[in-house]
Amino acid sequence: MKQLVFFCLLSTTVFAQGGDYQVRWSSVMLANNRQPMGIPFFISGRRGVVMDKLDASENSAQTYRGRVFTYLAQQNFEEATAWMEKMASRFPKEHGFIGENYLSRLHDYPRALHHLQAYDALTASFDDMIGNNPVSYLLGLTYRSLGDHPKALYHFSVGIDSLATKHGEEWVNYRHFVSRAVSYIAINQAEKALVDLEKAAKNYSKSALVAYQKGRALQQLNRLTEARTAFQDASFFYKALRAERTGDYQEDDANPVYEEEIDEVLNELKRTK
Amino acid sequence: MKNRPHTVHPFQSARWLRAGRWCLYFSLFILHSSLTKGQTREQLTGTWIGVHTELDTNFNCPLPTYIRLSADSSYQLGMVDGSANAKKSTWAIEGDRVRLDTIHFAPRLVNVQDNLLRIGTTFPMVFRRFSDVALDSASTYRQLNGRIWQSDNLTVYLYANGQVSLENPITRQRTAHFWRLATFGKSVFLVVSGNQYNREGGYKPLWQITNVRPNQMQAIGWNGCAVAMETFRLVRNLSPNETSQAIGFQTCSACFQPLWQTTRLSQTARQYELNQLLTTYYQPVSQKEQSGLLTIKFVVNCAGQSGLFEVKGVGEDYCPKVFDSQLTTQLLTLCRNHLAVNSFLHPGKASAEQTYDTAVSLTLRLKDGQITDILP
């Protein structure tokens, strides 16, 4: 239903608005208005937040999350961060959600680190989940973004090793292996990166991201023929994925790879041959 | 037979309290009934002309449709300008609910107040009660055509070639569209639709003309604040050489809300090129205090024209901040010259295929004047 409303609203600004379209659109809007529907945050604009005050005492954590999403969608960073900080003091378990937002939405790594550490400290002996990732993985990404690769490797390993020991390596998200491999490459330990990338490839064999990082690791080891094959694989998988998907797609927002980037490296390798 | 123990009420007036409680329930029931009571059939019966749909607290989309609720329970939803076949069905009041066609509205969602019909609370649709005012469309056309008419809230340039300019007399912002007269019942409506390029792109608010004299005309419509009878004075005749032109940037859609149409550049396939452009054209302004988030927003219309540029910044503490003009000017220039163009935003698409407006948003994280991140 929410999606229907969203697309109806979007289409108000799309063209070919003849009379038939207007009658149809009015019918749809009448139907949308038959219930006092809760407005999804991404289309609420100012309506969703106009009455709310930051000091509203009876608000739940969910209400706070809604406000944070709304303000982030509107790119009102001042309000979004004010709500997040207020939320952290009222609901300590939300440190994880807040840390993840500072990391992935605002790229504010010092604040992300502060909140992720606070979240991790709530249950010191347990690697809690935040969304689809354990907190250790997000801590690893934060340290990596701050340029501290040894600490990033430590935290990536906490998440990967505990899961691998308990359930087997096939249960580890392949992106986690890739992230650790990226840190190994950054500190010139390409051999270790290759081990991780082999494991990642076992868990997702059609990954352009894994093939690209494998190419980088091999390039660092000066195994240029193998590197070229890996980059060619990456290019092939990237194009195959592009054909399969209609929208813009990144396998992993934390480790973006671009088609042009792969082509450039391939051209460079051709020249050096 | 045992004597029953005498019942002792801990509180002597408990019976009265119980009675009082029932009184309270009854009062609440009466109050609830009065609050939930919907509109009467008499209030709703009639023809309602579309005003707008309130899509946000500060954003309305004009409604060119009408609703007719007849006493014989027939229902009609159609276009005031007759440009489409009306949808016909039935309507009814069922208890505290109103049914229009197959749509059953929850209680209190269809309201009439001061001759305005409001439907819904999520995206309220506003209609005004229609009163037929007989006018001759041919003579009205002759009076209006080729002239400029001005009220306190709007100036209308009605060109003989079918184009029209709408100007805000205070801001002087002028938009270009197309106009025609439409008859509805015995009434005549001024219908403004389309954009500066063609008749597509939606409708502007409808004006029902109620009176035309050589130097003045009156019309009912949405004046930007309320549904009102506006008096338009004749300003002057337009010369045949004058043509409709927008002053300032104009979107192609009459109902354009940037928030819903925003393309975040970092989430497009163009991100690699964006990175390259920033690396090539941005010269870091190395100053300690130039840190935080900088957001640049703009709109590119269906014809590839850009406008509505907006720059906003917050410091590392997320408080509003004005960045050095040397820094913002560079980024604005980059946006104007390299990003606000269809070849970047819609690569591989011919200009003629581009039929909608695009709002663009770009947020950069800066540290001491250096770009460190592009936010999603």
XYZ file of C-alpha atoms in Angstrom:
649
model
C 0.000 0.000 0.000
C 2.744 2.379 0.993
C 4.586 1.615 -2.210
C 1.401 2.235 -4.173
C 0.966 5.660 -2.605
C 4.606 6.456 -3.193
C 4.428 5.633 -6.878
C 1.139 7.474 -7.242
C 2.711 10.562 -5.744
C 5.795 10.224 -7.857
C 3.654 10.002 -10.932
C 2.063 13.356 -10.130
C 5.230 14.921 -11.307
C 5.673 12.696 -14.279
C 4.185 13.739 -17.523
C 1.510 12.859 -20.049
C -1.072 14.227 -17.646
C -4.114 14.196 -19.909
C -7.704 14.230 -18.693
C -7.957 10.439 -18.415
C -4.809 10.395 -16.318
C -6.163 13.120 -14.021
C -9.436 11.247 -13.444
C -7.536 8.044 -12.741
C -5.140 9.841 -10.399
C -8.020 11.461 -8.507
C -9.651 8.036 -8.094
C -6.432 6.601 -6.704
C -5.973 9.525 -4.307
C -9.557 9.168 -3.102
C -8.845 5.504 -2.384
C -5.606 6.413 -0.601
C -7.557 8.796 1.605
C -10.149 6.238 2.708
C -8.224 5.527 5.926
C -6.233 7.833 8.207
C -3.063 6.076 7.077
C 0.274 6.399 8.837
C 2.526 8.196 6.393
C 5.702 6.405 5.358
C 8.660 8.541 6.325
C 10.163 8.806 2.879
C 7.200 10.639 1.438
C 6.087 12.492 4.527
C 8.124 15.595 3.891
C 7.485 18.135 6.605
C 4.088 16.708 7.470
C 5.528 13.822 9.442
C 7.661 15.895 11.765
C 5.984 19.242 12.032
C 4.249 18.552 15.318
C 7.030 16.669 17.030
C 9.378 18.187 19.514
C 12.707 16.777 20.535
C 11.734 16.808 24.215
C 8.530 14.796 23.701
C 8.694 12.556 26.767
C 6.341 9.766 25.755
C 8.060 8.917 22.470
C 9.296 5.359 21.988
C 12.594 4.316 20.431
C 10.656 3.502 17.271
C 9.318 7.067 17.117
C 12.842 8.389 17.479
C 14.022 6.097 14.686
C 11.220 7.392 12.459
C 12.287 10.967 13.079
C 15.927 10.153 12.391
C 14.990 8.485 9.087
C 12.816 11.447 8.124
C 15.453 14.050 8.889
C 18.161 12.047 7.140
C 15.907 11.681 4.089
C 15.430 15.451 4.098
C 19.179 15.925 4.648
C 18.447 17.949 7.737
C 21.634 16.806 9.445
C 21.318 19.183 12.381
C 17.985 17.717 13.479
C 18.916 14.131 12.587
C 22.020 14.169 14.771
C 20.252 16.007 17.610
C 17.628 13.248 17.627
C 20.271 10.535 17.513
C 22.182 11.939 20.484
C 18.980 12.401 22.470
C 17.952 8.880 21.537
C 21.271 7.450 22.746
C 20.816 8.957 26.197
C 17.214 7.727 26.513
C 17.601 4.322 24.878
C 21.145 2.911 25.318
C 20.326 -0.127 23.160
C 19.955 2.256 20.222
C 23.703 3.014 20.241
C 24.032 0.331 17.579
C 21.459 1.896 15.246
C 22.999 5.320 15.812
C 26.551 4.099 15.235
C 25.507 2.412 12.005
C 23.887 5.640 10.778
C 26.923 7.744 11.595
C 29.049 5.184 9.758
C 27.009 4.474 6.649
C 24.819 7.560 6.197
C 27.002 10.381 7.543
C 30.512 8.937 7.196
C 31.304 10.464 10.586
C 33.760 7.844 11.800
C 34.722 9.301 15.209
C 31.067 9.506 16.259
C 30.338 6.103 14.734
C 33.182 4.625 16.759
C 31.908 6.209 19.969
C 28.399 4.783 19.565
C 29.458 1.363 18.274
C 31.860 0.937 21.188
C 29.107 1.976 23.616
C 26.804 -0.600 22.015
C 29.464 -3.317 22.114
C 30.126 -2.572 25.798
C 26.472 -3.298 26.707
C 27.133 -7.038 26.317
C 30.899 -7.325 26.449
C 31.102 -11.087 25.812
C 28.658 -11.189 22.930
C 29.023 -9.966 19.347
C 25.591 -8.311 19.012
C 23.954 -7.812 15.658
C 23.084 -4.415 14.209
C 20.792 -5.002 11.281
C 22.460 -7.757 9.226
C 25.965 -7.318 10.607
C 27.645 -8.034 13.926
C 28.912 -4.955 15.748
C 32.491 -6.218 15.329
C 32.167 -5.953 11.543
C 30.911 -2.361 11.745
C 33.721 -1.532 14.172
C 36.145 -3.023 11.631
C 34.725 -0.823 8.865
C 34.946 2.241 11.119
C 38.598 1.635 12.032
C 39.366 0.939 8.375
C 37.797 4.276 7.398
C 39.888 5.978 10.078
C 42.984 4.413 8.492
C 43.699 2.107 11.442
C 44.007 -1.214 9.587
C 45.503 -3.325 12.418
C 42.494 -2.546 14.628
C 40.151 -3.013 11.685
C 41.651 -6.485 11.079
C 41.241 -7.385 14.738
C 37.523 -6.500 14.699
C 36.843 -8.108 11.306
C 38.450 -11.271 12.655
C 36.299 -11.259 15.822
C 33.173 -11.449 13.691
C 34.475 -13.809 11.018
C 36.346 -16.267 13.231
C 33.595 -16.718 15.829
C 31.041 -17.499 13.120
C 33.439 -19.710 11.153
C 34.398 -21.706 14.245
C 30.816 -22.157 15.369
C 29.079 -22.845 12.050
C 31.725 -23.094 9.313
C 33.186 -20.616 6.841
C 30.335 -21.126 4.405
C 28.072 -19.269 6.847
C 30.180 -16.112 6.793
C 28.916 -13.245 4.615
C 31.346 -13.049 1.693
C 31.456 -9.244 2.025
C 33.076 -9.645 5.454
C 35.933 -11.640 3.919
C 36.288 -8.962 1.238
C 36.461 -6.155 3.807
C 39.211 -7.983 5.727
C 41.030 -8.616 2.450
C 40.892 -4.893 1.607
C 42.585 -4.114 4.913
C 45.252 -6.812 4.265
C 45.942 -5.252 0.863
C 46.207 -1.818 2.490
C 49.025 -3.070 4.746
C 50.730 -5.019 1.956
C 49.713 -8.493 3.115
C 48.319 -9.599 -0.215
C 48.863 -13.329 0.476
C 46.492 -13.171 3.421
C 44.067 -11.138 1.326
C 44.064 -13.876 -1.316
C 43.184 -16.498 1.292
C 40.180 -14.412 2.355
C 39.149 -13.749 -1.232
C 39.233 -17.471 -2.021
C 36.869 -18.039 0.886
C 34.654 -15.168 -0.306
C 34.545 -16.637 -3.827
C 33.402 -19.988 -2.397
C 30.423 -18.242 -0.788
C 29.560 -16.196 -3.882
C 31.225 -17.350 -7.047
C 29.763 -14.689 -9.393
C 31.020 -11.673 -7.503
C 32.621 -8.867 -9.510
C 33.763 -7.357 -6.220
C 35.678 -10.488 -5.158
C 37.285 -10.847 -8.602
C 38.305 -7.169 -8.609
C 39.911 -7.327 -5.151
C 41.630 -10.571 -6.139
C 43.058 -8.719 -9.125
C 44.355 -5.967 -6.829
C 45.975 -8.498 -4.465
C 47.639 -10.331 -7.362
C 48.792 -7.031 -8.816
C 50.414 -6.194 -5.500
C 52.251 -9.561 -5.642
C 53.305 -8.704 -9.214
C 51.491 -11.781 -10.569
C 50.248 -9.667 -13.461
C 48.944 -12.400 -15.792
C 46.755 -13.827 -13.036
C 45.745 -10.282 -12.035
C 44.624 -9.583 -15.576
C 42.495 -12.746 -15.614
C 40.925 -11.717 -12.303
C 40.100 -8.219 -13.596
C 38.640 -9.753 -16.766
C 36.455 -11.964 -14.571
C 35.407 -8.870 -12.612
C 34.492 -7.078 -15.835
C 32.495 -10.080 -17.032
C 30.580 -10.466 -13.749
C 29.942 -6.708 -13.580
C 28.449 -6.654 -17.075
C 26.402 -9.767 -16.382
C 24.999 -8.186 -13.216
C 24.236 -4.954 -15.042
C 22.267 -6.885 -17.621
C 20.341 -8.704 -14.901
C 19.465 -5.608 -12.891
C 17.667 -2.491 -14.061
C 18.610 -0.140 -11.199
C 21.989 1.113 -10.057
C 23.715 -1.571 -8.137
C 26.698 -1.881 -5.864
C 27.422 -5.307 -4.419
C 28.677 -3.704 -1.244
C 28.366 -0.013 -0.390
C 31.329 -0.376 1.978
C 33.528 -1.616 -0.888
C 32.286 0.064 -4.066
C 33.602 -1.060 -7.454
C 32.943 0.756 -10.729
C 32.940 -0.654 -14.207
C 35.106 2.198 -15.466
C 37.632 1.476 -12.731
C 37.945 -2.161 -13.828
C 38.325 -1.118 -17.490
C 41.025 1.387 -16.557
C 43.081 -1.205 -14.670
C 42.720 -3.640 -17.556
C 43.920 -0.997 -20.024
C 46.842 -0.178 -17.758
C 47.844 -3.849 -17.586
C 47.635 -4.107 -21.357
C 50.029 -1.160 -21.706
C 52.551 -2.580 -19.213
C 52.606 -6.001 -20.870
C -32.724 -20.510 57.747
C -29.597 -18.674 58.366
C -29.779 -15.015 58.612
C -27.808 -13.471 55.861
C -25.164 -11.140 57.126
C -26.162 -7.627 56.577
C -24.259 -6.205 53.664
C -22.205 -3.337 54.785
C -20.937 -1.068 52.081
C -17.514 0.192 52.907
C -18.542 3.368 51.282
C -22.144 4.313 51.974
C -22.704 6.104 48.689
C -21.418 3.242 46.484
C -24.797 2.839 44.792
C -24.769 6.480 43.900
C -21.251 6.121 42.610
C -22.339 3.208 40.416
C -25.243 5.232 39.096
C -22.911 8.155 38.478
C -20.580 5.907 36.552
C -23.375 4.849 34.205
C -24.263 8.526 33.758
C -20.658 9.197 32.796
C -20.668 6.314 30.277
C -23.892 7.649 28.799
C -22.464 11.175 28.531
C -19.316 9.836 26.870
C -21.457 7.829 24.454
C -23.441 10.954 23.547
C -20.215 12.948 23.174
C -18.630 10.196 21.074
C -21.724 9.987 18.872
C -21.693 13.718 18.265
C -17.986 13.679 17.454
C -18.224 10.740 15.090
C -21.341 11.938 13.363
C -20.523 12.400 9.707
C -21.906 14.769 7.155
C -25.578 14.734 6.277
C -26.733 13.779 2.829
C -27.983 17.326 2.234
C -24.595 18.808 3.053
C -22.790 16.529 0.622
C -25.249 16.666 -2.249
C -24.114 18.940 -5.033
C -21.260 19.493 -7.459
C -17.762 20.026 -6.082
C -14.968 21.625 -8.087
C -11.430 20.435 -7.387
C -9.126 22.911 -5.654
C -6.046 20.877 -4.793
C -4.582 17.861 -3.045
C -2.469 18.720 -0.008
C 0.560 16.534 -0.528
C 2.616 18.149 2.218
C 2.249 20.913 4.778
C 3.472 23.469 2.271
C 2.844 21.758 -1.023
C -0.426 21.431 -2.954
C -1.139 19.965 -6.375
C -4.043 21.587 -8.270
C -7.052 19.331 -8.886
C -8.704 19.838 -12.276
C -11.415 17.266 -11.513
C -14.931 17.630 -10.117
C -17.164 15.365 -8.056
C -20.919 15.357 -8.508
C -23.003 13.818 -5.721
C -26.611 13.827 -6.871
C -29.702 13.500 -4.720
C -30.625 10.313 -6.608
C -27.366 8.701 -5.323
C -25.552 8.936 -8.646
C -21.864 9.791 -8.418
C -19.663 11.322 -11.079
C -15.933 12.044 -11.149
C -14.800 13.950 -14.201
C -12.679 16.731 -15.652
C -13.957 20.291 -15.383
C -12.608 21.014 -18.874
C -14.340 17.917 -20.267
C -11.077 16.430 -21.505
C -11.993 12.910 -20.331
C -15.060 10.763 -19.933
C -16.506 11.061 -16.449
C -16.465 8.034 -14.188
C -20.043 7.242 -13.172
C -21.221 5.221 -10.212
C -23.253 5.669 -7.012
C -22.644 7.177 -3.594
C -24.227 6.697 -0.181
C -23.997 7.497 3.505
C -23.857 4.273 5.485
C -24.092 5.039 9.193
C -21.127 7.264 9.984
C -19.310 6.334 6.790
C -19.472 7.812 3.314
C -19.157 5.642 0.226
C -18.104 7.134 -3.112
C -18.195 4.557 -5.875
C -16.557 1.500 -4.237
C -14.503 3.531 -1.769
C -15.760 3.295 1.817
C -14.302 6.146 3.860
C -13.575 5.713 7.551
C -15.705 7.899 9.847
C -15.000 11.646 9.814
C -12.817 11.497 6.692
C -15.343 13.296 4.459
C -16.089 16.755 5.817
C -17.886 19.836 4.623
C -16.982 23.173 6.112
C -17.641 26.645 4.733
C -18.549 25.262 1.315
C -15.307 23.313 1.140
C -15.317 19.532 0.930
C -12.246 17.921 2.483
C -11.649 14.250 1.844
C -9.065 12.359 3.864
C -6.327 13.312 6.284
C -3.284 11.629 4.770
C -3.223 13.640 1.552
C -6.407 15.715 1.926
C -8.279 16.503 -1.288
C -10.068 19.833 -1.231
C -13.098 20.641 -3.391
C -15.302 23.758 -3.362
C -19.051 23.840 -3.786
C -19.995 24.766 -7.350
C -22.557 27.467 -8.077
C -23.446 27.769 -11.726
C -22.985 31.295 -13.086
C -24.258 31.651 -16.627
C -21.794 33.354 -18.994
C -21.395 33.399 -22.743
C -18.080 31.731 -23.523
C -17.582 33.437 -26.905
C -17.978 36.972 -25.550
C -15.916 36.078 -22.461
C -13.121 34.861 -24.753
C -13.245 38.094 -26.746
C -12.999 40.156 -23.566
C -10.092 38.213 -22.061
C -7.986 37.334 -25.089
C -4.830 39.335 -25.764
C -4.941 41.238 -22.474
C -3.160 41.419 -19.150
C -5.313 41.048 -16.034
C -4.120 41.699 -12.520
C -5.455 40.979 -9.037
C -3.693 41.563 -5.717
C -2.254 38.029 -5.873
C -1.807 37.207 -9.523
C -1.141 38.778 -12.907
C -2.377 36.832 -15.928
C -1.056 37.500 -19.435
C -3.499 35.897 -21.877
C -1.787 35.766 -25.277
C -3.793 35.384 -28.451
C -1.709 32.373 -29.513
C -3.052 30.307 -26.606
C -0.099 30.883 -24.314
C -0.387 32.413 -20.866
C 2.030 33.809 -18.305
C 1.248 33.726 -14.604
C 3.142 36.260 -12.539
C 3.370 36.762 -8.822
C 3.063 40.565 -8.475
C 5.262 40.582 -5.371
C 8.145 38.278 -6.344
C 7.776 39.032 -10.079
C 8.407 35.366 -10.794
C 6.647 34.458 -14.013
C 5.814 31.044 -15.435
C 4.629 30.177 -18.936
C 1.756 27.803 -19.812
C -1.187 27.411 -22.195
C -4.754 28.611 -21.667
C -8.250 28.048 -22.928
C -11.807 28.551 -21.777
C -13.959 25.558 -20.869
C -17.676 25.506 -20.250
C -19.010 23.538 -17.309
C -22.783 23.681 -16.950
C -23.533 27.244 -17.945
C -20.310 28.490 -16.378
C -17.037 29.397 -18.015
C -13.681 28.324 -16.555
C -10.223 29.641 -17.332
C -8.103 26.501 -17.684
C -4.324 26.898 -17.492
C -2.187 23.843 -18.164
C 1.138 22.672 -19.513
C 4.510 24.348 -19.303
C 6.686 26.715 -21.302
C 7.172 24.095 -24.022
C 3.918 22.210 -24.524
C 0.461 21.495 -23.133
C 1.685 18.589 -20.994
C 2.855 18.772 -17.417
C -0.404 19.091 -15.497
C -2.814 21.841 -14.559
C -2.622 25.108 -12.646
C -5.551 26.104 -10.380
C -8.873 26.518 -12.193
C -10.653 29.893 -12.232
C -14.420 30.053 -12.615
C -15.221 33.361 -14.275
C -18.260 35.003 -12.749
C -18.280 38.436 -14.287
C -16.537 40.117 -17.203
C -16.621 43.789 -18.023
C -14.326 45.733 -20.335
C -11.973 46.826 -17.564
C -12.527 44.195 -14.930
C -13.280 40.520 -14.496
C -14.080 38.461 -11.429
C -13.284 34.812 -10.904
C -13.441 32.212 -8.121
C -10.383 30.082 -7.468
C -7.370 29.374 -5.267
C -5.400 32.595 -4.876
C -2.472 30.997 -3.097
C -3.964 31.376 0.366
C -7.661 30.596 0.089
C -10.523 29.900 -2.262
C -11.787 33.391 -2.972
C -13.514 35.622 -5.447
C -10.689 37.614 -7.032
C -11.174 40.837 -8.903
C -8.819 41.217 -11.852
C -8.312 44.663 -13.344
C -7.390 45.172 -16.978
C -3.760 46.316 -17.136
C -3.341 46.709 -20.902
C -3.692 44.994 -24.240
C -0.846 42.732 -25.328
C 0.822 43.596 -28.590
C 0.992 40.809 -31.227
C 4.802 40.782 -30.896
C 4.746 39.881 -27.231
C 5.200 36.198 -26.393
C 4.902 34.203 -23.234
C 8.215 33.729 -21.486
C 9.117 32.498 -18.050
C 11.108 34.802 -15.802
C 13.394 32.712 -13.673
C 13.676 28.965 -13.674
C 10.540 26.932 -14.370
C 10.023 23.207 -13.954
C 8.102 21.439 -16.703
C 5.685 19.889 -14.218
C 3.010 22.069 -12.626
C 3.276 19.890 -9.546
C 6.946 19.385 -8.789
C 8.164 18.472 -5.328
C 11.973 18.186 -5.163
C 11.919 15.948 -2.094
C 10.282 13.065 -3.980
C 12.208 13.528 -7.185
C 15.688 13.881 -5.767
C 18.450 11.897 -7.378
C 21.379 11.495 -5.045
C 24.402 11.521 -7.277
C 26.351 9.183 -5.042
C 23.683 6.541 -5.601
C 23.819 6.626 -9.369
C 25.997 4.767 -11.814
C 27.689 8.126 -12.406
C 29.552 8.055 -9.121
C 32.854 7.092 -10.676
C 32.641 10.020 -13.083
C 31.600 12.267 -10.204
C 34.710 11.243 -8.279
C 36.826 12.004 -11.342
C 35.201 15.422 -11.853
C 35.732 16.403 -8.225
C 39.358 15.295 -8.419
C 39.900 17.253 -11.646
C 38.053 20.483 -10.946
C 38.133 21.006 -7.201
C 41.151 22.852 -5.849
C 41.225 22.283 -2.066
C 40.869 25.411 0.034
C 43.224 24.453 2.812
C 41.785 26.151 5.836
C 41.395 24.533 9.217
C 37.828 25.645 9.850
C 36.490 24.429 6.487
C 35.217 21.118 7.875
C 31.768 19.557 7.984
C 29.053 18.667 5.500
C 28.183 20.732 2.450
C 24.997 20.002 0.514
C 24.282 21.396 -2.941
C 20.814 20.952 -4.408
C 19.490 21.955 -7.802
C 16.838 21.048 -10.332
C 17.210 20.230 -14.022
C 13.956 20.527 -15.957
C 12.756 18.345 -18.829
C 14.512 20.577 -21.362
C 17.855 20.426 -19.578
C 17.694 23.895 -18.001
C 19.016 24.087 -14.455
C 17.984 26.264 -11.550
C 16.906 26.437 -7.909
C 20.520 26.049 -6.778
C 20.785 25.843 -3.012
C 23.843 25.497 -0.797
C 23.634 24.440 2.843
C 26.385 23.602 5.260
C 26.862 22.216 8.741
C 30.071 22.084 10.710
C 31.553 18.991 12.330
C 29.249 19.725 15.275
C 26.270 19.623 12.872
C 25.391 23.260 13.563
C 24.648 25.455 10.526
C 27.810 26.798 8.942
C 28.653 29.052 6.027
C 31.642 27.688 4.136
C 34.252 29.880 2.464
C 32.900 31.328 -0.792
C 36.096 30.260 -2.581
C 35.108 26.689 -1.784
C 31.368 26.913 -2.491
C 31.833 28.897 -5.721
C 34.122 26.201 -7.110
C 31.632 23.467 -6.307
C 28.661 25.439 -7.642
C 30.514 26.082 -10.895
C 31.325 22.395 -11.163
C 27.656 21.555 -10.585
C 26.431 24.087 -13.169
C 28.928 23.135 -15.863
C 29.362 19.400 -15.435
C 26.617 17.878 -13.303
C 23.470 19.871 -14.125
C 23.481 18.633 -17.688
C 21.488 15.820 -19.222
C 24.606 14.176 -20.637
C 25.781 13.568 -17.073
C 22.429 12.933 -15.398
C 20.837 10.859 -18.154
C 23.692 9.468 -20.250
C 22.761 7.799 -23.485
C 19.327 9.400 -23.537
C 18.341 11.797 -26.316
C 17.061 15.202 -25.150
C 13.634 14.515 -26.642
C 13.327 11.347 -24.543
C 13.888 13.310 -21.363
C 10.360 14.226 -20.307
C 10.597 14.852 -16.586
C 12.292 17.222 -14.163
C 15.100 15.959 -11.970
C 16.068 17.284 -8.564
C 19.684 16.621 -7.694
C 21.375 16.526 -4.332
C 25.047 16.189 -3.568
C 26.486 16.125 -0.034
C 30.218 16.223 0.545
C 32.165 15.745 3.753
C 35.036 18.191 4.032
C 38.026 18.169 6.325
C 40.144 21.340 6.395
C 38.909 22.226 2.928
C 39.628 18.771 1.436
C 36.807 16.554 0.162
C 37.053 13.332 2.163
C 33.746 11.641 1.346
C 30.663 11.810 -0.839
C 27.654 10.998 1.302
C 25.042 8.545 0.041
